[in-house]
């Protein structure tokens, strides 16, 4: 023990600086929450690792302002080609499928290595926090205690964590030092599930390094364990992953391929007749990732045992690939990264304890990487939790909203596990030779699963259950799904799902924006008013009556807003009307919809219109959202763009009731008058 | 004299680091040319200054990789509103016009202050040159000599320039120290044409500063004077601007307006009945730029005299604005920048001497800023010259192509001056009260000029004359214009104009790209083959015959390429075919169209297709370019994307002849065999 622990007080301690931890830190930095982020590794990831980015993930990135960076640098995947053995057992292209279902998002699935994604997060964290938040590397927690007596006290710091600073050598992962063409190539085996947990080794090494081994104590209001599949935090709070692993072992090569296979720049699923399967993922910088089934490697025993990884080398993996892709030739001169893993699916029974310590990402669900889902679902875990923590820490929301993290994300984790289980089995199996071949996999069934999986894989289908923050009808009795599409005011909007996006025009300058571009992730709730054609006196009157109620000092806009804060700091009101743009101007709308500031004048960025643009077409929002131009509606969006509530345009009371269900009044009505 | 001059040898010395100088440096850095850039100012511009970016300028920025930065940060202008006095003399909105003509470009005109634009250039220069090229500030040339005996020797350094390093104090422009709300506001009077040339003062001050005043000597192959309206280089080579100034004096305010004028976020031209005119330019960060006619300021004398600027303050300018915009109210709390200028138009008789020292930007043409043209035309001057210099310095092109700089850009400068002269007169004049009011300006004429000016102002209409690098028919005898549209192989392409852009798909991965996105500014010429439907045997055969000729060791592809350089380093071949994408793959095309590299395999980024995309529609290139799918054509593009040549798809000889007209063979045919 080299130094005496000194207690540091933070709102949130994030353990782990992979995508899930960095997403959490980005949210908290954006919301101005006092945060520390620690990671046991000495550096960020530079290559290899997870790489697919779903449409929904890109929408989220864009809401933080760096979607375009991922979009520009990444490789875009447009088409999936399925290759199966023909009657002679020779692989042939059997189908082409759109990689992303057209129309579901303004983004499509792309591929970019994790190191660049972490860079975007790190830049955003620095920018949002003005340098106050940064990732502290080479630091591990060694003990975690929760003072259960104070867990319900919003002002308490009930979690005490001891941190140990590692030396540089200990924080650098060991490479298996494979040599290819005479030089060492980075591999990912140290993070593979074929590798043993190295946490204990790291700690032991640190103890021996007298210089680096210092301790400190952090008292935190909340702790987020985003520390991966071997999560230390998970063990510290006594939670376990449940599930199983399979027989299937796969290798991964990131190479610049030299091949006459014509679809090497497409995403391909190749089933050979009897040598296993390959998934082709074309990447940036001429790289292609190949997921290659290693049929020669067998399962070695029970669930917790691991396949012998010493026999797995890039050469072994390549040889498998060459057998599968024959008669086409495949070789490479450039190998960027490689790894191997055993397929398995596990999920945590709980996502945290006391709503004070939470798990996110691989710490609470693991599965195979081929579906390109892991990093996305992990980041979306934190994206779900971050704004809730920020709102609670700021005293704007009741702690009860934190319960929705587990209820919302556990369902997603199970859906992911089920999807991966089915998909892996279909992909790892041998294609049926004919209809009588019952042990073989039907290629028709595989294609159907692929197509069906595409919507799931986009991240767009996520549909959160009813709760204090999702005001939807109870699950329908017909059982299948709890869709709330039934509400007739906006027939194409689904409460519980993220709001879709079409182009709308700014009333003041005619500029087209995607609706989602207006919904920046900054922690605020939004009321979007769709008043219809406000040149109709009835609609104008209904909108004006709502505005009158909202302008009242005791309205939800004022009651839940801390004194002295900006008018849109807790709940922002946006309007998208359906009159012709040229027939109205912003002064035709009540001032509460275009608030006045004595330095900046009126706010020109709150009122929009569903009309034709000069250069980018007509979004046809009312038609696409199923909103009647002579009826309109009001929609409440969560800070993560999920739809909480749909009601009548003049139903002030229901909106007020909704917010009153979990928001904390900042002033008494008397103070506000 | 503090230090002994030591001669430094550079390929190009750029004097002036405004937009024209930085564009030049960006080209040269991208092409790997040894360059120095000096500027007498101590810092880059931080606010104010020129701000409009044309479509064509954004296309150019995008070709260097930073178009999206300008697009994201800028304010987009969508609509122009014209306001005129009604019968009672009260201003009313009379028309709305699209700010950018729909369909002419994938970008629209935007506004961003010069400081950010200079930042994009500086970042690109650093990136492209790996830090070798940077702007050296606080440095002025003091003498320039040309050794006329060696100007035609491509290896000579005929220009000798003496540079003087200024002290920090001398390099900082004097502000007029206007106080507003108690704090100093930056103004631009020091660069205004109302200000005297401060070059002599700067030099004198530097002489007095013994510590900073050091000299050095640079020997340059070429010098580019991009040193503004008071250009020292222009004087040093004995050239003058010709033209005149007018009576009209205008003030400029960059403010966050507080106003009930409903179109303050639109670009507006407001003619008041008798108090003058305002141009409203909405900007980024809530700012609005107002160009305000100062009717109280009168011309003081002959061409070279200047209006008395001591009487011009932000308060005086605001009062003028308030009179013009009444009955609407206008005030501000935030003033970001202001200046004033006298309208005038001047252009240089020549754009350089000996094709060794060139002038670009304000150094060779000046005019009023309201049309938002100045910075664009200036940058486009250097964009025209940069690749020519790079190609000549690299020994790829004959020096004769440098003559086209003046022949191409002088015509543009004159067109700009004429446009500005007419536009300024119409904008500064008093609106006619009625049809009998002959001294007044017809508002109908003004609107027509505005609309007509829009195409000019986009930068898209630029049409370069016939030359060694523009293989177009002689000017038509009907006189009006020398359009080459008549060529029937691509009826909608105009030789001499930049190639338009529609979406095409990469054959290998189905990704949609705008054609222009494939035409990065890197100094290479391009042959774009449009072979039509290559599933038709006739078309396939014609394409194959061309490919056979191109693959020959003595072809233009090999003859003009230095030994050991990459296959696309001097001339890149791109193909856009019109068969269905799914019916062919890249191995159906000759290898010369998808060259092989032993490390990277085949090149997947050379063959494209005009077909439907999954998410971004169908570019309909053949239809939009007027190319017959059963005839096709070959197009040669300059490194700046202007069309040089259109010929038959199998007319190898004409393409070879075209390149032979100015390119220098790098190898003898015997060496190549």
CSV table of N, CA and C in Angstrom, one decimal, chain A residues 68 71-72 74-80 93 96-103 105 108 256-266 282 286 332-334 506-512 566 581-587 596-602 604-605 614-616, chain B residues 68 71-72 74-80 93 96-103 105 108 256-266 282 286 332-334 506-512 566 581-587 596-602 604-605 614-616:
chain,number,residue,atom,x,y,z
A,68,UNK,N,-22.1,12.1,-38.6
A,68,UNK,CA,-21.5,12.3,-40.0
A,68,UNK,C,-20.1,11.8,-40.0
A,71,UNK,N,-20.4,8.2,-40.5
A,71,UNK,CA,-21.0,8.0,-41.9
A,71,UNK,C,-20.0,8.1,-43.0
A,72,UNK,N,-19.1,9.2,-42.8
A,72,UNK,CA,-18.1,9.5,-43.8
A,72,UNK,C,-17.0,8.4,-43.8
A,74,UNK,N,-16.9,5.3,-42.6
A,74,UNK,CA,-17.2,3.9,-42.5
A,74,UNK,C,-17.4,3.3,-43.9
A,75,UNK,N,-17.4,2.0,-44.0
A,75,UNK,CA,-17.8,1.4,-45.2
A,75,UNK,C,-19.3,1.1,-45.1
A,76,UNK,N,-20.0,1.5,-46.2
A,76,UNK,CA,-21.5,1.3,-46.2
A,76,UNK,C,-21.8,0.0,-46.8
A,77,UNK,N,-22.7,-0.8,-46.1
A,77,UNK,CA,-23.1,-2.1,-46.6
A,77,UNK,C,-24.5,-1.9,-47.2
A,78,UNK,N,-24.6,-2.2,-48.5
A,78,UNK,CA,-25.9,-2.0,-49.2
A,78,UNK,C,-26.6,-3.3,-49.4
A,79,UNK,N,-25.9,-4.4,-49.7
A,79,UNK,CA,-26.5,-5.6,-50.2
A,79,UNK,C,-26.0,-6.8,-49.5
A,80,UNK,N,-26.8,-7.8,-49.2
A,80,UNK,CA,-26.4,-9.0,-48.6
A,80,UNK,C,-26.5,-10.1,-49.8
A,93,UNK,N,-24.3,-17.9,-56.0
A,93,UNK,CA,-25.1,-16.8,-55.4
A,93,UNK,C,-26.5,-17.2,-55.6
A,96,UNK,N,-30.0,-12.0,-53.5
A,96,UNK,CA,-29.5,-10.6,-53.1
A,96,UNK,C,-30.6,-10.0,-52.2
A,97,UNK,N,-30.3,-9.4,-51.1
A,97,UNK,CA,-31.2,-8.8,-50.2
A,97,UNK,C,-30.7,-7.4,-49.8
A,98,UNK,N,-31.5,-6.4,-49.7
A,98,UNK,CA,-31.1,-5.1,-49.2
A,98,UNK,C,-30.6,-5.3,-47.8
A,99,UNK,N,-29.4,-4.7,-47.5
A,99,UNK,CA,-28.8,-4.9,-46.2
A,99,UNK,C,-29.6,-4.2,-45.1
A,100,UNK,N,-30.0,-3.0,-45.4
A,100,UNK,CA,-30.9,-2.3,-44.5
A,100,UNK,C,-32.3,-2.1,-45.2
A,101,UNK,N,-33.3,-2.4,-44.5
A,101,UNK,CA,-34.7,-2.3,-45.1
A,101,UNK,C,-34.9,-0.9,-45.6
A,102,UNK,N,-35.2,-0.7,-46.8
A,102,UNK,CA,-35.4,0.7,-47.3
A,102,UNK,C,-36.5,1.4,-46.6
A,103,UNK,N,-36.2,2.7,-46.2
A,103,UNK,CA,-37.2,3.5,-45.6
A,103,UNK,C,-37.3,3.5,-44.1
A,105,UNK,N,-35.0,4.2,-41.8
A,105,UNK,CA,-34.1,5.2,-41.2
A,105,UNK,C,-33.4,6.1,-42.2
A,108,UNK,N,-28.1,4.0,-43.1
A,108,UNK,CA,-28.1,2.5,-43.3
A,108,UNK,C,-26.9,1.9,-42.5
A,256,UNK,N,-6.8,-7.5,-46.2
A,256,UNK,CA,-7.0,-7.0,-47.6
A,256,UNK,C,-7.0,-8.2,-48.5
A,257,UNK,N,-8.1,-8.6,-49.0
A,257,UNK,CA,-8.2,-9.9,-49.7
A,257,UNK,C,-7.7,-9.8,-51.1
A,258,UNK,N,-7.1,-10.8,-51.6
A,258,UNK,CA,-6.8,-11.0,-53.0
A,258,UNK,C,-7.6,-12.2,-53.5
A,259,UNK,N,-8.6,-11.9,-54.2
A,259,UNK,CA,-9.6,-13.0,-54.5
A,259,UNK,C,-10.3,-12.7,-55.8
A,260,UNK,N,-10.7,-13.8,-56.5
A,260,UNK,CA,-11.6,-13.6,-57.6
A,260,UNK,C,-13.1,-13.9,-57.3
A,261,UNK,N,-13.3,-14.0,-56.0
A,261,UNK,CA,-14.7,-14.1,-55.5
A,261,UNK,C,-15.4,-12.7,-55.8
A,262,UNK,N,-16.5,-12.7,-56.7
A,262,UNK,CA,-17.0,-11.4,-57.2
A,262,UNK,C,-17.7,-10.6,-56.1
A,263,UNK,N,-18.1,-11.2,-55.0
A,263,UNK,CA,-18.9,-10.4,-54.1
A,263,UNK,C,-18.2,-10.0,-52.8
A,264,UNK,N,-16.8,-10.0,-52.9
A,264,UNK,CA,-16.0,-9.7,-51.7
A,264,UNK,C,-16.3,-8.4,-51.1
A,265,UNK,N,-16.8,-7.4,-51.8
A,265,UNK,CA,-17.2,-6.1,-51.2
A,265,UNK,C,-18.7,-6.1,-50.8
A,266,UNK,N,-19.4,-7.2,-50.9
A,266,UNK,CA,-20.7,-7.3,-50.4
A,266,UNK,C,-20.7,-8.0,-49.0
A,282,UNK,N,-17.4,-6.5,-45.6
A,282,UNK,CA,-16.5,-5.6,-46.2
A,282,UNK,C,-16.3,-4.3,-45.3
A,286,UNK,N,-10.1,-0.8,-47.6
A,286,UNK,CA,-9.8,-2.0,-48.4
A,286,UNK,C,-9.9,-3.3,-47.5
A,332,UNK,N,-4.0,-13.3,-49.0
A,332,UNK,CA,-3.8,-11.9,-48.6
A,332,UNK,C,-2.4,-11.7,-48.4
A,333,UNK,N,-2.0,-10.4,-48.5
A,333,UNK,CA,-0.7,-10.0,-48.1
A,333,UNK,C,-0.7,-9.1,-46.9
A,334,UNK,N,-1.9,-8.5,-46.6
A,334,UNK,CA,-2.1,-7.6,-45.5
A,334,UNK,C,-3.1,-8.3,-44.5
A,506,UNK,N,-37.9,24.7,-41.5
A,506,UNK,CA,-38.0,25.7,-40.6
A,506,UNK,C,-38.9,26.8,-41.1
A,507,UNK,N,-39.9,27.3,-40.3
A,507,UNK,CA,-40.8,28.3,-40.8
A,507,UNK,C,-40.0,29.6,-41.1
A,508,UNK,N,-39.0,29.9,-40.4
A,508,UNK,CA,-38.3,31.2,-40.5
A,508,UNK,C,-37.4,31.3,-41.6
A,509,UNK,N,-36.7,30.2,-42.0
A,509,UNK,CA,-35.7,30.3,-43.1
A,509,UNK,C,-35.9,29.3,-44.2
A,510,UNK,N,-37.0,28.5,-44.1
A,510,UNK,CA,-37.3,27.5,-45.2
A,510,UNK,C,-36.3,26.4,-45.3
A,511,UNK,N,-35.4,26.2,-44.3
A,511,UNK,CA,-34.4,25.2,-44.4
A,511,UNK,C,-35.0,23.8,-44.1
A,512,UNK,N,-34.7,22.8,-44.9
A,512,UNK,CA,-35.2,21.5,-44.5
A,512,UNK,C,-34.3,20.8,-43.5
A,566,UNK,N,-32.9,28.3,-18.6
A,566,UNK,CA,-33.5,28.7,-19.9
A,566,UNK,C,-34.9,28.0,-20.2
A,581,UNK,N,-46.2,27.2,-45.9
A,581,UNK,CA,-45.2,28.0,-45.2
A,581,UNK,C,-45.4,29.5,-45.6
A,582,UNK,N,-45.6,29.8,-46.8
A,582,UNK,CA,-45.7,31.2,-47.3
A,582,UNK,C,-46.9,31.9,-46.8
A,583,UNK,N,-47.9,31.2,-46.2
A,583,UNK,CA,-49.1,31.8,-45.8
A,583,UNK,C,-49.1,32.3,-44.4
A,584,UNK,N,-48.0,31.9,-43.6
A,584,UNK,CA,-47.9,32.3,-42.2
A,584,UNK,C,-46.5,32.8,-41.9
A,585,UNK,N,-46.3,33.4,-40.7
A,585,UNK,CA,-45.0,33.6,-40.2
A,585,UNK,C,-45.0,33.4,-38.7
A,586,UNK,N,-43.8,33.4,-38.1
A,586,UNK,CA,-43.8,33.0,-36.7
A,586,UNK,C,-44.6,33.9,-35.8
A,587,UNK,N,-44.9,35.1,-36.2
A,587,UNK,CA,-45.7,36.0,-35.3
A,587,UNK,C,-47.2,35.6,-35.4
A,596,UNK,N,-39.1,34.6,-26.3
A,596,UNK,CA,-38.3,35.8,-26.5
A,596,UNK,C,-37.2,35.8,-25.5
A,597,UNK,N,-36.0,36.3,-25.9
A,597,UNK,CA,-34.8,36.4,-25.0
A,597,UNK,C,-34.3,37.9,-25.3
A,598,UNK,N,-34.0,38.6,-24.2
A,598,UNK,CA,-33.7,40.0,-24.4
A,598,UNK,C,-32.3,40.2,-25.1
A,599,UNK,N,-31.5,39.2,-25.2
A,599,UNK,CA,-30.2,39.3,-25.9
A,599,UNK,C,-30.4,38.8,-27.4
A,600,UNK,N,-31.1,37.6,-27.4
A,600,UNK,CA,-31.1,36.9,-28.7
A,600,UNK,C,-32.4,37.2,-29.5
A,601,UNK,N,-33.3,37.9,-29.0
A,601,UNK,CA,-34.6,38.2,-29.7
A,601,UNK,C,-35.5,36.9,-29.6
A,602,UNK,N,-36.3,36.8,-30.7
A,602,UNK,CA,-37.2,35.6,-30.7
A,602,UNK,C,-36.5,34.4,-31.1
A,604,UNK,N,-35.9,31.4,-33.4
A,604,UNK,CA,-36.4,31.1,-34.7
A,604,UNK,C,-36.3,29.6,-35.0
A,605,UNK,N,-36.0,28.8,-34.0
A,605,UNK,CA,-35.7,27.4,-34.2
A,605,UNK,C,-36.7,26.4,-33.5
A,614,UNK,N,-37.3,23.5,-51.5
A,614,UNK,CA,-36.8,23.8,-52.8
A,614,UNK,C,-35.9,22.7,-53.4
A,615,UNK,N,-35.1,22.0,-52.5
A,615,UNK,CA,-34.1,21.1,-53.1
A,615,UNK,C,-34.2,19.7,-52.6
A,616,UNK,N,-35.0,19.5,-51.5
A,616,UNK,CA,-35.0,18.2,-50.9
A,616,UNK,C,-36.4,17.5,-50.8
B,68,UNK,N,-18.2,18.9,-46.3
B,68,UNK,CA,-19.2,18.6,-45.2
B,68,UNK,C,-18.9,19.6,-44.0
B,71,UNK,N,-20.6,22.7,-44.9
B,71,UNK,CA,-22.1,22.4,-45.0
B,71,UNK,C,-22.7,22.3,-43.7
B,72,UNK,N,-22.1,21.7,-42.7
B,72,UNK,CA,-22.6,21.5,-41.4
B,72,UNK,C,-22.6,22.7,-40.6
B,74,UNK,N,-22.3,25.9,-41.6
B,74,UNK,CA,-22.8,27.2,-42.2
B,74,UNK,C,-24.3,27.4,-42.0
B,75,UNK,N,-24.7,28.6,-42.2
B,75,UNK,CA,-26.2,28.8,-42.4
B,75,UNK,C,-26.5,28.6,-43.8
B,76,UNK,N,-27.6,27.9,-44.0
B,76,UNK,CA,-28.1,27.6,-45.4
B,76,UNK,C,-29.1,28.6,-45.8
B,77,UNK,N,-28.9,29.2,-47.0
B,77,UNK,CA,-29.9,30.2,-47.4
B,77,UNK,C,-30.7,29.5,-48.5
B,78,UNK,N,-32.0,29.5,-48.3
B,78,UNK,CA,-32.9,28.8,-49.2
B,78,UNK,C,-33.8,29.7,-50.0
B,79,UNK,N,-34.1,30.9,-49.5
B,79,UNK,CA,-35.1,31.7,-50.2
B,79,UNK,C,-34.6,33.2,-50.1
B,80,UNK,N,-34.9,33.9,-51.2
B,80,UNK,CA,-34.6,35.3,-51.3
B,80,UNK,C,-36.0,36.0,-51.3
B,93,UNK,N,-43.4,42.6,-48.7
B,93,UNK,CA,-42.8,41.5,-49.5
B,93,UNK,C,-43.4,41.4,-50.8
B,96,UNK,N,-40.9,36.0,-53.6
B,96,UNK,CA,-40.0,35.0,-53.0
B,96,UNK,C,-39.3,34.2,-54.2
B,97,UNK,N,-38.0,34.1,-54.1
B,97,UNK,CA,-37.3,33.4,-55.2
B,97,UNK,C,-36.4,32.3,-54.5
B,98,UNK,N,-36.2,31.2,-55.1
B,98,UNK,CA,-35.3,30.2,-54.6
B,98,UNK,C,-33.9,30.8,-54.6
B,99,UNK,N,-33.2,30.7,-53.5
B,99,UNK,CA,-31.9,31.3,-53.4
B,99,UNK,C,-30.9,30.6,-54.3
B,100,UNK,N,-30.9,29.3,-54.4
B,100,UNK,CA,-30.1,28.5,-55.4
B,100,UNK,C,-31.1,27.9,-56.4
B,101,UNK,N,-30.8,28.0,-57.6
B,101,UNK,CA,-31.7,27.4,-58.6
B,101,UNK,C,-31.7,25.9,-58.4
B,102,UNK,N,-32.9,25.3,-58.2
B,102,UNK,CA,-33.0,23.9,-57.9
B,102,UNK,C,-32.4,23.1,-59.0
B,103,UNK,N,-31.6,22.1,-58.6
B,103,UNK,CA,-31.1,21.1,-59.6
B,103,UNK,C,-29.7,21.4,-60.2
B,105,UNK,N,-26.9,21.9,-58.6
B,105,UNK,CA,-25.7,21.3,-57.9
B,105,UNK,C,-26.3,20.5,-56.7
B,108,UNK,N,-26.2,23.9,-52.0
B,108,UNK,CA,-26.8,25.2,-52.2
B,108,UNK,C,-26.0,26.2,-51.5
B,256,UNK,N,-26.8,40.1,-33.8
B,256,UNK,CA,-27.9,39.3,-33.4
B,256,UNK,C,-29.1,40.2,-33.3
B,257,UNK,N,-30.0,40.2,-34.3
B,257,UNK,CA,-31.0,41.2,-34.4
B,257,UNK,C,-32.2,41.0,-33.5
B,258,UNK,N,-32.7,42.0,-33.0
B,258,UNK,CA,-34.0,41.9,-32.2
B,258,UNK,C,-35.0,42.7,-33.0
B,259,UNK,N,-35.9,42.0,-33.7
B,259,UNK,CA,-36.7,42.7,-34.7
B,259,UNK,C,-38.0,41.9,-34.9
B,260,UNK,N,-39.0,42.6,-35.3
B,260,UNK,CA,-40.3,42.0,-35.7
B,260,UNK,C,-40.4,41.9,-37.2
B,261,UNK,N,-39.3,42.2,-37.9
B,261,UNK,CA,-39.3,42.0,-39.3
B,261,UNK,C,-39.4,40.5,-39.6
B,262,UNK,N,-40.4,40.0,-40.3
B,262,UNK,CA,-40.6,38.5,-40.3
B,262,UNK,C,-39.6,37.7,-41.1
B,263,UNK,N,-38.9,38.4,-42.0
B,263,UNK,CA,-38.0,37.6,-42.9
B,263,UNK,C,-36.6,37.8,-42.5
B,264,UNK,N,-36.3,38.1,-41.3
B,264,UNK,CA,-34.9,38.4,-40.9
B,264,UNK,C,-34.0,37.1,-41.0
B,265,UNK,N,-34.6,35.9,-41.1
B,265,UNK,CA,-33.7,34.7,-41.4
B,265,UNK,C,-33.7,34.3,-42.8
B,266,UNK,N,-34.3,35.2,-43.7
B,266,UNK,CA,-34.2,35.0,-45.1
B,266,UNK,C,-33.2,35.9,-45.7
B,282,UNK,N,-28.7,36.2,-43.5
B,282,UNK,CA,-28.8,35.4,-42.3
B,282,UNK,C,-27.5,34.6,-42.2
B,286,UNK,N,-26.9,32.6,-34.9
B,286,UNK,CA,-27.9,33.6,-34.7
B,286,UNK,C,-27.6,35.0,-35.3
B,332,UNK,N,-30.3,45.8,-31.5
B,332,UNK,CA,-29.4,44.6,-31.2
B,332,UNK,C,-28.8,44.9,-29.8
B,333,UNK,N,-28.4,43.8,-29.2
B,333,UNK,CA,-27.5,43.8,-28.0
B,333,UNK,C,-26.2,43.2,-28.3
B,334,UNK,N,-26.1,42.4,-29.4
B,334,UNK,CA,-24.8,41.8,-29.7
B,334,UNK,C,-24.4,42.3,-31.1
B,506,UNK,N,-21.4,2.0,-57.1
B,506,UNK,CA,-20.2,1.2,-57.3
B,506,UNK,C,-20.6,-0.2,-57.7
B,507,UNK,N,-20.1,-0.7,-58.8
B,507,UNK,CA,-20.4,-2.0,-59.3
B,507,UNK,C,-20.2,-3.1,-58.2
B,508,UNK,N,-19.1,-2.9,-57.4
B,508,UNK,CA,-18.7,-4.0,-56.5
B,508,UNK,C,-19.4,-4.1,-55.2
B,509,UNK,N,-20.0,-2.9,-54.7
B,509,UNK,CA,-20.6,-3.0,-53.4
B,509,UNK,C,-22.0,-2.3,-53.4
B,510,UNK,N,-22.4,-1.8,-54.6
B,510,UNK,CA,-23.8,-1.2,-54.7
B,510,UNK,C,-24.0,0.1,-54.0
B,511,UNK,N,-22.8,0.7,-53.5
B,511,UNK,CA,-23.0,1.9,-52.8
B,511,UNK,C,-23.2,3.1,-53.8
B,512,UNK,N,-24.2,4.0,-53.5
B,512,UNK,CA,-24.4,5.2,-54.3
B,512,UNK,C,-23.4,6.3,-54.0
B,566,UNK,N,2.0,4.9,-59.4
B,566,UNK,CA,0.7,4.1,-59.4
B,566,UNK,C,0.0,4.3,-60.8
B,581,UNK,N,-26.9,-3.7,-62.8
B,581,UNK,CA,-25.8,-4.0,-61.9
B,581,UNK,C,-25.7,-5.5,-61.6
B,582,UNK,N,-26.9,-6.1,-61.4
B,582,UNK,CA,-26.9,-7.5,-61.0
B,582,UNK,C,-26.5,-8.4,-62.1
B,583,UNK,N,-26.5,-7.9,-63.4
B,583,UNK,CA,-26.2,-8.8,-64.5
B,583,UNK,C,-24.8,-9.0,-64.8
B,584,UNK,N,-23.9,-8.1,-64.2
B,584,UNK,CA,-22.5,-8.2,-64.5
B,584,UNK,C,-21.7,-8.1,-63.2
B,585,UNK,N,-20.4,-8.5,-63.3
B,585,UNK,CA,-19.5,-8.2,-62.2
B,585,UNK,C,-18.2,-7.6,-62.8
B,586,UNK,N,-17.3,-7.2,-61.9
B,586,UNK,CA,-16.1,-6.4,-62.4
B,586,UNK,C,-15.3,-7.3,-63.3
B,587,UNK,N,-15.4,-8.6,-63.1
B,587,UNK,CA,-14.5,-9.5,-63.9
B,587,UNK,C,-15.0,-9.6,-65.4
B,596,UNK,N,-4.9,-4.4,-61.2
B,596,UNK,CA,-4.4,-5.3,-60.2
B,596,UNK,C,-3.2,-4.8,-59.5
B,597,UNK,N,-3.2,-5.0,-58.1
B,597,UNK,CA,-2.0,-4.6,-57.4
B,597,UNK,C,-1.7,-5.8,-56.5
B,598,UNK,N,-0.4,-6.2,-56.4
B,598,UNK,CA,-0.1,-7.4,-55.7
B,598,UNK,C,-0.3,-7.4,-54.2
B,599,UNK,N,-0.5,-6.2,-53.6
B,599,UNK,CA,-0.8,-6.2,-52.2
B,599,UNK,C,-2.3,-6.0,-52.0
B,600,UNK,N,-2.9,-5.1,-52.8
B,600,UNK,CA,-4.3,-4.8,-52.6
B,600,UNK,C,-5.3,-5.5,-53.4
B,601,UNK,N,-4.8,-6.4,-54.3
B,601,UNK,CA,-5.7,-7.1,-55.2
B,601,UNK,C,-6.3,-6.2,-56.3
B,602,UNK,N,-7.5,-6.5,-56.8
B,602,UNK,CA,-8.1,-5.7,-57.8
B,602,UNK,C,-8.7,-4.4,-57.2
B,604,UNK,N,-11.4,-2.0,-56.6
B,604,UNK,CA,-12.9,-2.1,-56.6
B,604,UNK,C,-13.6,-0.7,-56.8
B,605,UNK,N,-12.8,0.3,-57.0
B,605,UNK,CA,-13.3,1.7,-57.0
B,605,UNK,C,-13.2,2.4,-58.3
B,614,UNK,N,-30.7,1.2,-53.5
B,614,UNK,CA,-31.7,0.7,-52.5
B,614,UNK,C,-32.3,1.9,-51.7
B,615,UNK,N,-31.6,2.9,-51.5
B,615,UNK,CA,-32.0,4.0,-50.5
B,615,UNK,C,-32.0,5.4,-51.1
B,616,UNK,N,-31.3,5.6,-52.2
B,616,UNK,CA,-31.1,7.0,-52.7
B,616,UNK,C,-31.5,7.2,-54.2
